[in-house]
CSV table of C-alpha atoms in Angstrom, one decimal:
chain,number,residue,atom,x,y,z
S,1,UNK,CA,0.0,-0.1,0.0
S,2,UNK,CA,1.3,3.4,-0.9
S,3,UNK,CA,-0.1,6.5,0.7
S,4,UNK,CA,0.7,10.1,-0.4
S,5,UNK,CA,0.2,12.9,2.3
S,6,UNK,CA,-0.8,16.4,1.1
S,7,UNK,CA,-1.3,19.6,3.2
S,8,UNK,CA,-4.7,21.0,2.9
S,9,UNK,CA,-5.2,24.2,1.0
S,10,UNK,CA,-8.4,26.3,0.6
S,11,UNK,CA,-8.5,25.0,-3.1
S,12,UNK,CA,-9.2,21.6,-1.7
S,13,UNK,CA,-12.3,22.7,0.4
S,14,UNK,CA,-15.0,21.0,-1.9
S,15,UNK,CA,-13.1,17.7,-2.0
S,16,UNK,CA,-12.5,17.8,1.7
S,17,UNK,CA,-16.2,18.5,2.5
S,18,UNK,CA,-17.4,15.7,0.1
S,19,UNK,CA,-15.3,13.1,1.9
S,20,UNK,CA,-16.2,14.3,5.5
S,21,UNK,CA,-19.9,13.9,4.5
S,22,UNK,CA,-19.4,10.4,3.4
S,23,UNK,CA,-17.0,9.2,6.1
S,24,UNK,CA,-17.8,6.9,8.9
S,25,UNK,CA,-16.8,9.1,11.8
S,26,UNK,CA,-17.1,12.7,10.6
S,27,UNK,CA,-19.5,15.3,11.5
S,28,UNK,CA,-20.4,18.8,10.3
S,29,UNK,CA,-17.6,20.3,12.7
S,30,UNK,CA,-15.1,19.0,10.2
S,31,UNK,CA,-16.6,20.8,7.2
S,32,UNK,CA,-14.4,23.5,6.2
S,33,UNK,CA,-17.2,26.0,6.4
S,34,UNK,CA,-17.3,25.4,10.1
S,35,UNK,CA,-13.5,24.7,10.7
S,36,UNK,CA,-12.6,28.0,9.0
S,37,UNK,CA,-14.8,30.4,10.8
S,38,UNK,CA,-12.0,30.9,13.4
S,39,UNK,CA,-8.9,30.3,10.9
S,40,UNK,CA,-7.3,33.5,12.2
S,41,UNK,CA,-6.7,32.0,15.6
S,42,UNK,CA,-5.0,28.8,14.5
S,43,UNK,CA,-2.2,27.9,12.0
S,44,UNK,CA,-4.0,25.3,10.1
S,45,UNK,CA,-2.0,22.1,9.3
S,46,UNK,CA,-4.7,19.8,8.1
S,47,UNK,CA,-3.6,16.7,6.1
S,48,UNK,CA,-5.2,14.9,3.3
S,49,UNK,CA,-4.3,11.2,2.9
S,50,UNK,CA,-4.5,9.7,-0.7
S,51,UNK,CA,-4.3,6.1,-1.8
S,52,UNK,CA,-4.3,5.3,-5.5
S,53,UNK,CA,-4.9,8.9,-6.2
S,54,UNK,CA,-8.2,8.7,-4.2
S,55,UNK,CA,-8.8,10.8,-1.0
S,56,UNK,CA,-8.8,8.1,1.8
S,57,UNK,CA,-8.7,10.1,5.0
S,58,UNK,CA,-8.3,13.6,6.4
S,59,UNK,CA,-6.8,14.9,9.5
S,60,UNK,CA,-8.2,18.3,10.7
S,61,UNK,CA,-5.2,19.8,12.6
S,62,UNK,CA,-3.3,23.0,13.5
S,63,UNK,CA,0.2,23.8,14.3
S,64,UNK,CA,1.8,25.2,17.5
S,65,UNK,CA,5.4,25.5,17.3
S,66,UNK,CA,7.0,22.1,16.9
S,67,UNK,CA,3.7,20.2,17.7
S,68,UNK,CA,0.6,19.4,15.5
S,69,UNK,CA,-2.8,19.2,17.4
S,70,UNK,CA,-6.0,17.7,16.0
S,71,UNK,CA,-7.5,20.4,16.0
S,72,UNK,CA,-7.5,22.8,19.0
S,73,UNK,CA,-10.5,24.7,17.7
S,74,UNK,CA,-12.7,21.6,17.8
S,75,UNK,CA,-14.2,19.5,20.6
S,76,UNK,CA,-12.8,16.4,19.0
S,77,UNK,CA,-10.8,15.5,16.0
S,78,UNK,CA,-8.4,12.8,14.7
S,79,UNK,CA,-8.1,10.9,11.6
S,80,UNK,CA,-11.5,10.9,9.6
S,81,UNK,CA,-11.9,7.7,7.6
S,82,UNK,CA,-13.9,6.1,4.9
S,83,UNK,CA,-16.2,3.2,5.4
S,84,UNK,CA,-13.9,0.9,3.4
S,85,UNK,CA,-10.6,1.3,5.4
S,86,UNK,CA,-9.1,-1.7,7.4
S,87,UNK,CA,-7.1,-1.8,10.5
S,88,UNK,CA,-3.9,-2.7,8.7
S,89,UNK,CA,-4.3,0.2,6.3
S,90,UNK,CA,-4.8,2.7,9.0
S,91,UNK,CA,-1.6,1.5,10.7
S,92,UNK,CA,0.4,2.0,7.5
S,93,UNK,CA,-1.2,5.3,6.9
S,94,UNK,CA,-0.2,6.5,10.3
S,95,UNK,CA,3.4,5.5,9.7
S,96,UNK,CA,3.2,7.4,6.6
S,97,UNK,CA,1.7,10.4,8.2
S,98,UNK,CA,4.2,10.4,11.0
S,99,UNK,CA,7.1,10.3,8.3
S,100,UNK,CA,5.6,13.3,6.5
S,101,UNK,CA,5.2,15.3,9.8
S,102,UNK,CA,9.0,14.5,10.8
S,103,UNK,CA,10.0,16.0,7.3
S,104,UNK,CA,7.9,19.1,8.3
S,105,UNK,CA,9.9,19.5,11.4
S,106,UNK,CA,7.0,18.3,13.7
S,107,UNK,CA,8.3,16.7,16.9
S,108,UNK,CA,5.0,16.1,18.9
S,109,UNK,CA,1.4,15.0,18.0
S,110,UNK,CA,-1.6,15.8,20.2
S,111,UNK,CA,-4.6,13.8,19.2
S,112,UNK,CA,-8.2,13.9,20.1
S,113,UNK,CA,-10.4,11.1,18.7
S,114,UNK,CA,-14.0,11.3,17.8
S,115,UNK,CA,-16.1,9.7,20.6
S,116,UNK,CA,-17.7,6.4,19.3
S,117,UNK,CA,-21.2,7.6,19.8
S,118,UNK,CA,-20.7,9.9,16.7
S,119,UNK,CA,-19.5,6.9,14.6
S,120,UNK,CA,-21.8,5.8,11.7
S,121,UNK,CA,-20.0,2.4,11.7
S,122,UNK,CA,-17.3,1.2,14.3
S,123,UNK,CA,-14.3,3.4,13.6
S,124,UNK,CA,-11.6,2.9,16.3
S,125,UNK,CA,-9.0,1.7,13.9
S,126,UNK,CA,-7.2,4.8,14.5
S,127,UNK,CA,-7.2,4.4,18.3
S,128,UNK,CA,-5.4,0.9,17.8
S,129,UNK,CA,-2.8,2.6,15.4
S,130,UNK,CA,-2.1,5.2,18.0
S,131,UNK,CA,-0.8,2.8,20.6
S,132,UNK,CA,0.4,0.0,18.4
S,133,UNK,CA,2.2,2.2,15.7
S,134,UNK,CA,2.8,5.6,17.5
S,135,UNK,CA,3.2,4.5,21.1
S,136,UNK,CA,0.8,7.3,22.1
S,137,UNK,CA,-0.1,7.8,25.8
S,138,UNK,CA,-3.4,9.1,27.1
S,139,UNK,CA,-2.7,12.7,28.5
S,140,UNK,CA,-6.2,13.9,29.6
S,141,UNK,CA,-9.6,12.5,29.9
S,142,UNK,CA,-12.8,14.6,30.2
S,143,UNK,CA,-16.1,13.1,31.2
S,144,UNK,CA,-19.2,13.9,29.1
S,145,UNK,CA,-22.9,13.0,30.2
S,146,UNK,CA,-24.8,11.2,27.4
S,147,UNK,CA,-28.3,9.7,27.5
S,148,UNK,CA,-28.9,6.6,25.3
S,149,UNK,CA,-32.5,6.7,24.1
S,150,UNK,CA,-32.4,3.0,23.5
S,151,UNK,CA,-31.7,2.3,27.2
S,152,UNK,CA,-32.9,5.6,28.9
S,153,UNK,CA,-32.9,5.7,32.7
S,154,UNK,CA,-35.8,7.3,34.5
S,155,UNK,CA,-35.5,10.9,35.7
S,156,UNK,CA,-34.5,11.4,39.3
S,157,UNK,CA,-37.3,12.6,41.5
S,158,UNK,CA,-35.8,15.9,41.8
S,159,UNK,CA,-36.0,16.4,38.2
S,160,UNK,CA,-39.5,15.1,37.9
S,161,UNK,CA,-40.6,17.6,40.7
S,162,UNK,CA,-39.0,20.3,38.7
S,163,UNK,CA,-40.8,19.2,35.5
S,164,UNK,CA,-44.2,19.4,37.4
S,165,UNK,CA,-43.3,22.9,38.7
S,166,UNK,CA,-42.4,24.2,35.2
S,167,UNK,CA,-45.8,22.9,33.8
S,168,UNK,CA,-47.7,24.7,36.7
S,169,UNK,CA,-45.8,27.9,35.9
S,170,UNK,CA,-46.9,27.8,32.3
S,171,UNK,CA,-43.5,27.2,30.8
S,172,UNK,CA,-43.5,26.4,27.1
S,173,UNK,CA,-40.8,24.9,25.0
S,174,UNK,CA,-40.3,25.6,21.5
S,175,UNK,CA,-37.5,26.1,18.8
S,176,UNK,CA,-36.5,29.8,18.3
S,177,UNK,CA,-34.3,31.8,16.0
S,178,UNK,CA,-33.7,34.4,18.6
S,179,UNK,CA,-30.1,33.6,19.3
S,180,UNK,CA,-29.5,37.2,20.5
S,181,UNK,CA,-32.0,36.8,23.5
S,182,UNK,CA,-30.4,33.5,24.3
S,183,UNK,CA,-26.8,35.0,24.1
S,184,UNK,CA,-27.8,37.7,26.4
S,185,UNK,CA,-29.2,35.2,28.9
S,186,UNK,CA,-26.2,32.9,28.5
S,187,UNK,CA,-23.6,35.8,28.8
S,188,UNK,CA,-25.2,37.2,31.9
S,189,UNK,CA,-25.2,33.7,33.5
S,190,UNK,CA,-21.6,33.1,32.6
S,191,UNK,CA,-20.4,36.5,33.8
S,192,UNK,CA,-22.3,36.2,37.2
S,193,UNK,CA,-21.3,32.7,38.0
S,194,UNK,CA,-17.8,32.3,36.5
S,195,UNK,CA,-16.6,35.7,35.2
S,196,UNK,CA,-16.5,34.1,31.7
S,197,UNK,CA,-17.9,34.5,28.4
S,198,UNK,CA,-19.2,32.0,25.7
S,199,UNK,CA,-16.5,30.5,23.6
S,200,UNK,CA,-18.5,31.7,20.5
S,201,UNK,CA,-19.4,35.3,20.0
S,202,UNK,CA,-23.1,35.9,18.9
S,203,UNK,CA,-21.8,37.0,15.5
S,204,UNK,CA,-19.9,33.6,15.2
S,205,UNK,CA,-22.8,31.6,16.3
S,206,UNK,CA,-25.1,33.4,14.0
S,207,UNK,CA,-22.8,32.9,11.1
S,208,UNK,CA,-22.4,29.2,11.8
S,209,UNK,CA,-26.2,28.7,12.3
S,210,UNK,CA,-26.7,30.4,8.8
S,211,UNK,CA,-24.1,28.1,7.4
S,212,UNK,CA,-25.6,25.0,9.0
S,213,UNK,CA,-29.2,25.7,9.6
S,214,UNK,CA,-30.1,21.9,9.9
S,215,UNK,CA,-27.2,21.1,12.2
S,216,UNK,CA,-27.4,24.1,14.7
S,217,UNK,CA,-30.7,24.8,16.4
S,218,UNK,CA,-31.9,26.8,19.5
S,219,UNK,CA,-34.4,25.0,21.8
S,220,UNK,CA,-35.9,27.5,24.4
S,221,UNK,CA,-38.3,27.7,27.4
S,222,UNK,CA,-40.7,30.6,27.5
S,223,UNK,CA,-43.1,32.1,30.0
S,224,UNK,CA,-45.3,34.2,27.6
S,225,UNK,CA,-43.0,35.7,25.4
S,226,UNK,CA,-40.1,35.7,27.7
S,227,UNK,CA,-37.2,33.4,27.0
S,228,UNK,CA,-36.2,32.0,30.4
S,229,UNK,CA,-33.9,29.2,29.4
S,230,UNK,CA,-32.4,27.3,26.3
S,231,UNK,CA,-29.8,25.0,24.8
S,232,UNK,CA,-28.0,25.5,21.5
S,233,UNK,CA,-28.0,22.0,19.8
S,234,UNK,CA,-25.5,20.7,17.6
S,235,UNK,CA,-27.3,18.0,15.4
S,236,UNK,CA,-25.3,15.2,13.8
S,237,UNK,CA,-26.6,11.9,12.2
S,238,UNK,CA,-26.6,10.1,15.5
S,239,UNK,CA,-26.2,12.6,18.3
S,240,UNK,CA,-27.7,15.7,19.4
S,241,UNK,CA,-25.2,17.7,21.5
S,242,UNK,CA,-26.0,20.4,23.8
S,243,UNK,CA,-23.3,23.0,22.8
S,244,UNK,CA,-24.6,25.6,25.5
S,245,UNK,CA,-27.2,25.3,28.2
S,246,UNK,CA,-28.5,28.3,30.3
S,247,UNK,CA,-31.2,29.6,32.3
S,248,UNK,CA,-32.2,33.0,33.5
S,249,UNK,CA,-32.8,33.7,37.4
S,250,UNK,CA,-36.6,33.3,36.5
S,251,UNK,CA,-35.9,30.2,34.4
S,252,UNK,CA,-34.1,28.7,37.3
S,253,UNK,CA,-36.8,29.5,39.8
S,254,UNK,CA,-39.5,27.8,37.6
S,255,UNK,CA,-37.1,24.7,36.8
S,256,UNK,CA,-37.4,25.5,33.1
S,257,UNK,CA,-34.6,23.1,32.2
S,258,UNK,CA,-36.5,20.3,33.8
S,259,UNK,CA,-39.1,20.6,31.3
S,260,UNK,CA,-36.8,21.5,28.3
S,261,UNK,CA,-34.7,18.2,28.2
S,262,UNK,CA,-37.5,15.7,28.7
S,263,UNK,CA,-39.3,17.6,25.7
S,264,UNK,CA,-36.0,17.4,23.7
S,265,UNK,CA,-35.7,13.6,24.3
S,266,UNK,CA,-39.1,13.1,22.8
S,267,UNK,CA,-38.7,15.5,20.0
S,268,UNK,CA,-35.3,14.0,18.6
S,269,UNK,CA,-35.6,12.2,15.3
S,270,UNK,CA,-35.6,8.4,15.4
S,271,UNK,CA,-32.2,8.4,13.7
S,272,UNK,CA,-30.5,10.2,16.5
S,273,UNK,CA,-29.8,7.6,19.4
S,274,UNK,CA,-27.7,9.7,21.8
S,275,UNK,CA,-28.2,13.3,23.5
S,276,UNK,CA,-24.7,14.3,24.6
S,277,UNK,CA,-24.9,17.0,27.3
S,278,UNK,CA,-21.3,17.8,27.2
S,279,UNK,CA,-18.5,17.8,29.7
S,280,UNK,CA,-18.8,19.1,33.3
S,281,UNK,CA,-15.1,19.9,33.9
S,282,UNK,CA,-13.7,22.9,35.9
S,283,UNK,CA,-12.0,25.6,33.9
S,284,UNK,CA,-8.5,24.6,32.6
S,285,UNK,CA,-8.7,21.1,34.2
S,286,UNK,CA,-10.7,17.8,34.2
S,287,UNK,CA,-11.9,18.0,37.6
S,288,UNK,CA,-15.8,17.7,37.9
S,289,UNK,CA,-18.2,20.5,38.5
S,290,UNK,CA,-20.1,18.4,40.7
S,291,UNK,CA,-23.5,20.3,40.6
S,292,UNK,CA,-23.5,20.4,37.0
S,293,UNK,CA,-22.9,16.7,36.4
S,294,UNK,CA,-25.3,16.0,39.1
S,295,UNK,CA,-27.9,17.9,37.2
S,296,UNK,CA,-27.2,16.1,34.0
S,297,UNK,CA,-27.2,12.7,35.7
S,298,UNK,CA,-30.6,13.6,37.0
S,299,UNK,CA,-32.0,13.4,33.5
S,300,UNK,CA,-30.5,10.0,33.0
S,301,UNK,CA,-27.2,10.7,31.5
S,302,UNK,CA,-24.1,8.6,32.1
S,303,UNK,CA,-20.6,8.8,31.1
S,304,UNK,CA,-18.5,8.6,28.1
S,305,UNK,CA,-15.0,10.0,27.8
S,306,UNK,CA,-13.5,12.8,25.6
S,307,UNK,CA,-9.8,11.7,25.4
S,308,UNK,CA,-6.5,13.3,24.3
S,309,UNK,CA,-3.3,11.4,23.4
S,310,UNK,CA,0.1,12.5,22.6
S,311,UNK,CA,3.3,11.0,21.3
S,312,UNK,CA,6.7,12.1,20.2
S,313,UNK,CA,8.1,11.9,16.6
């Protein structure tokens, strides 16, 4: 087997996007229209892997000094592969990639695989190659809370009581295009609790929503016309991910989120098995925010891991 490695350039965007859409472990986050919205913040070093002149895999990545990272602007990354690839092929491809990177002066690789719930087919061949070929080691592990609709656990009593209270208070759940209202609510909440701001600005999120209207949606809770809580959803073929979750003081008082998430679980299309409620780590660490993960587990969510590996070249 002979593989050819090429550095991605903007002229390759259409070819890249078609491949990602047909891959077995890619999502719209790897579409260049998503990746490149913050291209000014990262030195892109994405790779395209060809076999017999056909695009065989892509690696979303950026460079920091003598290291290459897959990709620091994305929640997950790693080698995006086609349905037809085999384990032996991936091992050889990783050897070829590593040789190419050495020639580029890269001395360290930081690798974030796509969690298995996002796979359209089993796609852990790169994980095997990481340890068998690259001698990579696990360097960090974040815990994310996921609900499997095929084996959903019942709500905890605290969440059921909150749901009943929200019903009594007249909370209504519906999709909304008013990202500005939610961003104000979200920003106020983050500033008050953590002296922080959302990772995305309102302008960035609006841009991304306009580019991916079927993939980025806002589900909100209202009392009358007042938005009191909401979550920005990233919709992929098998997973709905809560990218942001927030409630106003009034929304917390009426337990609006305790009504929103059961509604979301019943509203998800049949093709989507998992609700990924995201990680619950302290800032700049993997230590748990215990109240946050307790809330998610109250809806029946249990853990998957978002891992990061690294190895020297």
